[in-house]
PDB file of C-alpha atoms in Angstrom:
ATOM      1  CA  UNK A 744       4.780   8.778  -3.022  1.00 97.00           C
ATOM      2  CA  UNK A 745       4.660  10.973  -0.272  1.00 97.00           C
ATOM      3  CA  UNK A 746       3.709   9.850   3.016  1.00 97.00           C
ATOM      4  CA  UNK A 747       2.037  12.376   4.773  1.00 97.00           C
ATOM      5  CA  UNK A 748       0.267  10.618   7.817  1.00 96.00           C
ATOM      6  CA  UNK A 749       0.527  11.772  11.150  1.00 94.00           C
ATOM      7  CA  UNK A 750       0.096  15.606   9.685  1.00 95.00           C
ATOM      8  CA  UNK A 751       3.355  14.805   7.659  1.00 95.00           C
ATOM      9  CA  UNK A 752       5.284  14.217  10.715  1.00 93.00           C
ATOM     10  CA  UNK A 753       4.193  17.261  12.391  1.00 94.00           C
ATOM     11  CA  UNK A 754       4.796  19.670   9.334  1.00 96.00           C
ATOM     12  CA  UNK A 755       1.073  19.683   8.085  1.00 97.00           C
ATOM     13  CA  UNK A 756      -0.245  16.856   6.366  1.00 97.00           C
ATOM     14  CA  UNK A 757      -2.559  19.274   4.037  1.00 98.00           C
ATOM     15  CA  UNK A 758      -0.015  21.843   3.317  1.00 98.00           C
ATOM     16  CA  UNK A 759       3.054  18.890   2.654  1.00 98.00           C
ATOM     17  CA  UNK A 760       0.641  16.936   0.139  1.00 98.00           C
ATOM     18  CA  UNK A 761      -0.309  20.528  -1.558  1.00 98.00           C
ATOM     19  CA  UNK A 762       3.066  21.381  -1.812  1.00 98.00           C
ATOM     20  CA  UNK A 763       4.382  18.174  -3.272  1.00 97.00           C
ATOM     21  CA  UNK A 764       1.670  17.932  -5.751  1.00 97.00           C
ATOM     22  CA  UNK A 765       2.945  21.173  -7.299  1.00 97.00           C
ATOM     23  CA  UNK A 766       6.341  19.704  -7.701  1.00 97.00           C
ATOM     24  CA  UNK A 767       4.789  16.835  -9.738  1.00 97.00           C
ATOM     25  CA  UNK A 768       4.300  14.014  -6.896  1.00 96.00           C
ATOM     26  CA  UNK A 769       1.039  12.597  -8.025  1.00 95.00           C
ATOM     27  CA  UNK A 770       0.452   9.861  -5.109  1.00 98.00           C
ATOM     28  CA  UNK A 771      -0.025  10.424  -1.209  1.00 98.00           C
ATOM     29  CA  UNK A 772       0.032   7.937   1.377  1.00 98.00           C
ATOM     30  CA  UNK A 773      -1.421   8.342   5.043  1.00 98.00           C
ATOM     31  CA  UNK A 774      -2.293   6.508   8.047  1.00 97.00           C
ATOM     32  CA  UNK A 775      -6.093   6.344   8.265  1.00 98.00           C
ATOM     33  CA  UNK A 776      -9.429   7.093   6.406  1.00 98.00           C
ATOM     34  CA  UNK A 777      -9.666  10.327   8.313  1.00 98.00           C
ATOM     35  CA  UNK A 778      -6.407  11.565   6.923  1.00 98.00           C
ATOM     36  CA  UNK A 779      -7.119  10.692   3.623  1.00 98.00           C
ATOM     37  CA  UNK A 780     -10.236  12.286   3.632  1.00 98.00           C
ATOM     38  CA  UNK A 781      -9.122  15.246   5.328  1.00 98.00           C
ATOM     39  CA  UNK A 782      -6.643  16.243   2.347  1.00 98.00           C
ATOM     40  CA  UNK A 783      -8.890  15.141   0.146  1.00 98.00           C
ATOM     41  CA  UNK A 784     -11.231  17.832   0.921  1.00 98.00           C
ATOM     42  CA  UNK A 785      -8.142  20.425   1.401  1.00 98.00           C
ATOM     43  CA  UNK A 786      -8.008  19.769  -2.448  1.00 98.00           C
ATOM     44  CA  UNK A 787      -5.338  17.159  -3.161  1.00 98.00           C
ATOM     45  CA  UNK A 788      -6.287  15.407  -6.736  1.00 97.00           C
ATOM     46  CA  UNK A 789      -3.647  12.670  -6.523  1.00 97.00           C
ATOM     47  CA  UNK A 790      -3.819   9.081  -5.286  1.00 98.00           C
ATOM     48  CA  UNK A 791      -4.078   8.839  -1.511  1.00 98.00           C
ATOM     49  CA  UNK A 792      -3.513   5.461  -0.229  1.00 98.00           C
ATOM     50  CA  UNK A 793      -4.762   5.093   3.272  1.00 98.00           C
ATOM     51  CA  UNK A 794      -2.002   2.508   4.853  1.00 97.00           C
ATOM     52  CA  UNK A 795      -3.940   1.056   7.957  1.00 97.00           C
ATOM     53  CA  UNK A 796      -7.075  -0.721   8.657  1.00 98.00           C
ATOM     54  CA  UNK A 797     -10.319   0.939   7.729  1.00 98.00           C
ATOM     55  CA  UNK A 798     -13.438  -0.529   9.157  1.00 98.00           C
ATOM     56  CA  UNK A 799     -15.501  -2.074   6.468  1.00 98.00           C
ATOM     57  CA  UNK A 800     -18.525  -0.416   7.339  1.00 98.00           C
ATOM     58  CA  UNK A 801     -16.696   2.866   6.236  1.00 98.00           C
ATOM     59  CA  UNK A 802     -16.521   1.683   2.734  1.00 98.00           C
ATOM     60  CA  UNK A 803     -18.767   4.524   1.358  1.00 98.00           C
ATOM     61  CA  UNK A 804     -16.305   6.922   2.411  1.00 98.00           C
ATOM     62  CA  UNK A 805     -13.189   5.081   0.586  1.00 98.00           C
ATOM     63  CA  UNK A 806     -15.352   4.947  -2.590  1.00 98.00           C
ATOM     64  CA  UNK A 807     -16.941   8.868  -1.736  1.00 98.00           C
ATOM     65  CA  UNK A 808     -13.625  10.385  -1.661  1.00 98.00           C
ATOM     66  CA  UNK A 809     -11.862   8.151  -4.213  1.00 98.00           C
ATOM     67  CA  UNK A 810      -9.387   6.718  -1.898  1.00 98.00           C
ATOM     68  CA  UNK A 811      -7.277   3.603  -2.237  1.00 98.00           C
ATOM     69  CA  UNK A 812      -7.417   1.314   0.792  1.00 98.00           C
ATOM     70  CA  UNK A 813      -5.298  -1.109   1.893  1.00 98.00           C
ATOM     71  CA  UNK A 814      -6.120  -4.665   2.439  1.00 98.00           C
ATOM     72  CA  UNK A 815      -4.297  -5.423   5.654  1.00 97.00           C
ATOM     73  CA  UNK A 816      -4.743  -9.224   5.682  1.00 97.00           C
ATOM     74  CA  UNK A 817      -7.163 -11.375   3.776  1.00 98.00           C
ATOM     75  CA  UNK A 818     -10.043 -11.279   6.122  1.00 98.00           C
ATOM     76  CA  UNK A 819     -10.108  -7.759   5.863  1.00 98.00           C
ATOM     77  CA  UNK A 820     -10.470  -8.270   1.790  1.00 98.00           C
ATOM     78  CA  UNK A 821     -13.116 -10.375   2.244  1.00 98.00           C
ATOM     79  CA  UNK A 822     -14.845  -7.994   4.785  1.00 98.00           C
ATOM     80  CA  UNK A 823     -14.689  -5.343   2.226  1.00 98.00           C
ATOM     81  CA  UNK A 824     -15.737  -7.262  -0.662  1.00 98.00           C
ATOM     82  CA  UNK A 825     -18.728  -8.237   1.128  1.00 98.00           C
ATOM     83  CA  UNK A 826     -19.909  -4.600   1.754  1.00 98.00           C
ATOM     84  CA  UNK A 827     -20.582  -5.046  -2.472  1.00 98.00           C
ATOM     85  CA  UNK A 828     -19.095  -1.330  -3.138  1.00 98.00           C
ATOM     86  CA  UNK A 829     -16.595  -1.248  -5.686  1.00 98.00           C
ATOM     87  CA  UNK A 830     -13.312   0.397  -4.381  1.00 98.00           C
ATOM     88  CA  UNK A 831      -9.598   0.732  -5.515  1.00 98.00           C
ATOM     89  CA  UNK A 832      -7.300  -1.248  -2.985  1.00 98.00           C
ATOM     90  CA  UNK A 833      -3.344  -2.303  -2.684  1.00 98.00           C
ATOM     91  CA  UNK A 834      -2.557  -5.804  -0.948  1.00 98.00           C
ATOM     92  CA  UNK A 835       0.003  -5.559   1.960  1.00 98.00           C
ATOM     93  CA  UNK A 836       2.010  -8.223   1.335  1.00 98.00           C
ATOM     94  CA  UNK A 837       3.905  -9.728   4.527  1.00 97.00           C
ATOM     95  CA  UNK A 838       7.455 -10.537   3.542  1.00 95.00           C
ATOM     96  CA  UNK A 839       8.955 -10.858   7.224  1.00 89.00           C
ATOM     97  CA  UNK A 840       8.142  -7.882   9.074  1.00 83.00           C
ATOM     98  CA  UNK A 841       5.169  -9.946  10.531  1.00 84.00           C
ATOM     99  CA  UNK A 842       2.904  -6.889  11.530  1.00 84.00           C
ATOM    100  CA  UNK A 843       0.280  -6.628   8.686  1.00 91.00           C
ATOM    101  CA  UNK A 844      -0.352  -7.838   5.343  1.00 96.00           C
ATOM    102  CA  UNK A 845      -0.971 -11.404   3.602  1.00 97.00           C
ATOM    103  CA  UNK A 846       2.144 -13.669   3.695  1.00 96.00           C
ATOM    104  CA  UNK A 847       4.020 -13.379   0.230  1.00 95.00           C
ATOM    105  CA  UNK A 848       3.708 -17.506   0.503  1.00 94.00           C
ATOM    106  CA  UNK A 849       0.123 -17.593   0.516  1.00 96.00           C
ATOM    107  CA  UNK A 850      -0.215 -17.266  -3.224  1.00 96.00           C
ATOM    108  CA  UNK A 851      -3.637 -18.852  -3.282  1.00 97.00           C
ATOM    109  CA  UNK A 852      -5.293 -16.087  -0.711  1.00 98.00           C
ATOM    110  CA  UNK A 853      -3.537 -13.588  -2.924  1.00 98.00           C
ATOM    111  CA  UNK A 854      -4.748 -14.582  -6.108  1.00 97.00           C
ATOM    112  CA  UNK A 855      -8.200 -15.243  -4.418  1.00 98.00           C
ATOM    113  CA  UNK A 856      -8.040 -11.622  -3.143  1.00 98.00           C
ATOM    114  CA  UNK A 857      -7.045 -10.382  -6.848  1.00 97.00           C
ATOM    115  CA  UNK A 858     -10.514 -12.075  -8.102  1.00 97.00           C
ATOM    116  CA  UNK A 859     -12.740 -10.524  -5.630  1.00 98.00           C
ATOM    117  CA  UNK A 860     -15.575  -8.888  -7.633  1.00 98.00           C
ATOM    118  CA  UNK A 861     -15.541  -5.476  -5.525  1.00 98.00           C
ATOM    119  CA  UNK A 862     -12.139  -4.830  -5.199  1.00 98.00           C
ATOM    120  CA  UNK A 863      -9.916  -2.928  -8.115  1.00 98.00           C
ATOM    121  CA  UNK A 864      -6.513  -4.482  -6.831  1.00 97.00           C
ATOM    122  CA  UNK A 865      -4.335  -1.765  -8.323  1.00 97.00           C
ATOM    123  CA  UNK A 866      -1.256  -2.768  -6.354  1.00 97.00           C
ATOM    124  CA  UNK A 867       0.790  -4.566  -4.028  1.00 98.00           C
ATOM    125  CA  UNK A 868       3.494  -3.466  -1.640  1.00 97.00           C
ATOM    126  CA  UNK A 869       5.545  -4.458   1.509  1.00 97.00           C
ATOM    127  CA  UNK A 870       7.662  -2.389   4.122  1.00 95.00           C
ATOM    128  CA  UNK A 871      11.424  -3.226   4.539  1.00 95.00           C
ATOM    129  CA  UNK A 872      12.205  -3.753   8.309  1.00 94.00           C
ATOM    130  CA  UNK A 873      15.346  -3.001   8.534  1.00 95.00           C
ATOM    131  CA  UNK A 874      16.475  -0.930   5.124  1.00 95.00           C
ATOM    132  CA  UNK A 875      18.080   1.523   7.445  1.00 95.00           C
ATOM    133  CA  UNK A 876      20.861  -0.363   8.557  1.00 96.00           C
ATOM    134  CA  UNK A 877      23.752  -2.109   6.791  1.00 96.00           C
ATOM    135  CA  UNK A 878      25.002  -4.673   9.274  1.00 97.00           C
ATOM    136  CA  UNK A 879      25.380  -7.845   7.806  1.00 98.00           C
ATOM    137  CA  UNK A 880      22.186  -9.277   9.657  1.00 97.00           C
ATOM    138  CA  UNK A 881      20.025  -6.466   8.426  1.00 97.00           C
ATOM    139  CA  UNK A 882      21.567  -6.708   4.753  1.00 97.00           C
ATOM    140  CA  UNK A 883      20.908 -10.467   4.705  1.00 97.00           C
ATOM    141  CA  UNK A 884      17.183  -9.858   6.248  1.00 97.00           C
ATOM    142  CA  UNK A 885      16.411  -7.023   3.728  1.00 97.00           C
ATOM    143  CA  UNK A 886      17.664  -9.191   0.977  1.00 97.00           C
ATOM    144  CA  UNK A 887      15.485 -11.966   1.994  1.00 97.00           C
ATOM    145  CA  UNK A 888      12.536  -9.583   2.226  1.00 97.00           C
ATOM    146  CA  UNK A 889      13.124  -8.206  -1.170  1.00 97.00           C
ATOM    147  CA  UNK A 890      13.553 -11.837  -2.864  1.00 97.00           C
ATOM    148  CA  UNK A 891      10.228 -12.713  -1.306  1.00 96.00           C
ATOM    149  CA  UNK A 892       8.646  -9.478  -2.928  1.00 97.00           C
ATOM    150  CA  UNK A 893      10.193 -10.086  -6.314  1.00 97.00           C
ATOM    151  CA  UNK A 894       9.150 -14.112  -6.489  1.00 97.00           C
ATOM    152  CA  UNK A 895       5.279 -12.871  -5.475  1.00 97.00           C
ATOM    153  CA  UNK A 896       5.593 -10.421  -8.506  1.00 96.00           C
ATOM    154  CA  UNK A 897       7.082 -13.241 -10.739  1.00 96.00           C
ATOM    155  CA  UNK A 898       4.344 -15.824  -9.803  1.00 97.00           C
ATOM    156  CA  UNK A 899       1.594 -13.384 -10.524  1.00 97.00           C
ATOM    157  CA  UNK A 900       2.860 -12.094 -13.599  1.00 95.00           C
ATOM    158  CA  UNK A 901       2.999 -15.772 -14.690  1.00 96.00           C
ATOM    159  CA  UNK A 902      -0.340 -16.441 -13.908  1.00 95.00           C
ATOM    160  CA  UNK A 903      -1.641 -13.412 -15.625  1.00 95.00           C
ATOM    161  CA  UNK A 904      -2.689 -11.424 -13.046  1.00 96.00           C
ATOM    162  CA  UNK A 905      -1.905  -7.282 -14.020  1.00 91.00           C
ATOM    163  CA  UNK A 906      -0.589  -5.165 -11.549  1.00 94.00           C
ATOM    164  CA  UNK A 907      -0.167  -1.351 -12.071  1.00 93.00           C
ATOM    165  CA  UNK A 908       1.881  -0.544  -8.665  1.00 97.00           C
ATOM    166  CA  UNK A 909       4.485  -1.853  -6.503  1.00 96.00           C
ATOM    167  CA  UNK A 910       6.424  -0.711  -3.880  1.00 97.00           C
ATOM    168  CA  UNK A 911       8.520  -1.621  -0.912  1.00 97.00           C
ATOM    169  CA  UNK A 912      11.169   1.319  -0.472  1.00 95.00           C
ATOM    170  CA  UNK A 913      10.824   3.857   2.424  1.00 92.00           C
ATOM    171  CA  UNK A 914      13.417   6.390   1.980  1.00 92.00           C
ATOM    172  CA  UNK A 915      16.349   4.208   3.409  1.00 93.00           C
ATOM    173  CA  UNK A 916      15.175   1.568   1.026  1.00 93.00           C
ATOM    174  CA  UNK A 917      15.904   4.210  -2.047  1.00 94.00           C
ATOM    175  CA  UNK A 918      19.141   4.875  -0.706  1.00 95.00           C
ATOM    176  CA  UNK A 919      20.599   1.904   0.566  1.00 95.00           C
ATOM    177  CA  UNK A 920      18.989  -0.434  -2.627  1.00 96.00           C
ATOM    178  CA  UNK A 921      18.805   2.025  -5.454  1.00 95.00           C
ATOM    179  CA  UNK A 922      18.943  -0.686  -7.576  1.00 95.00           C
ATOM    180  CA  UNK A 923      15.150  -1.829  -6.965  1.00 95.00           C
ATOM    181  CA  UNK A 924      12.811  -0.690  -9.972  1.00 93.00           C
ATOM    182  CA  UNK A 925       9.674  -0.066  -8.395  1.00 95.00           C
ATOM    183  CA  UNK A 926       6.313   2.163  -9.223  1.00 95.00           C
ATOM    184  CA  UNK A 927       6.941   3.960  -5.423  1.00 96.00           C
ATOM    185  CA  UNK A 928       9.075   4.955  -2.861  1.00 94.00           C
ATOM    186  CA  UNK A 929       7.376   5.882   0.400  1.00 95.00           C
TER     187      UNK A 929
END
């Protein structure tokens, strides 16, 4: 999944997204709804995941531009669902970074999100806070995050919840933890 947020880190979001799409990458990530709309209008056809919070009042734009919205916490999921508009979502899971997401231990809330009528929950993801470091403390913390994520994945599968996309790795996550089998690297 090509992360093209903030103008692809200064390289031009539209140009980079178009280039990587030609190379066969069919999933993109942006920080905001407006970034997603911009690259969709440019002609990007692949999936576009909005990583940040989007005000539920803008749900019609999410639907119109066929974007995938990140559910940043349980209350956000409820507010989106209350808008009564079918949209695609990925659920952000907090595996220990404590910035955004539903805590990986809040299984009942996560299951409830999967059952929300208007949210098509296609994926779950998390972020490895310190996968770029190979210090003993960083490796230990990263392994704990990975374990929390994989336990959640297993629990949801045991409960019959079908999820099509799992992702947790960034570039350093791939370099330092290549054994993880996920659907995307961001």
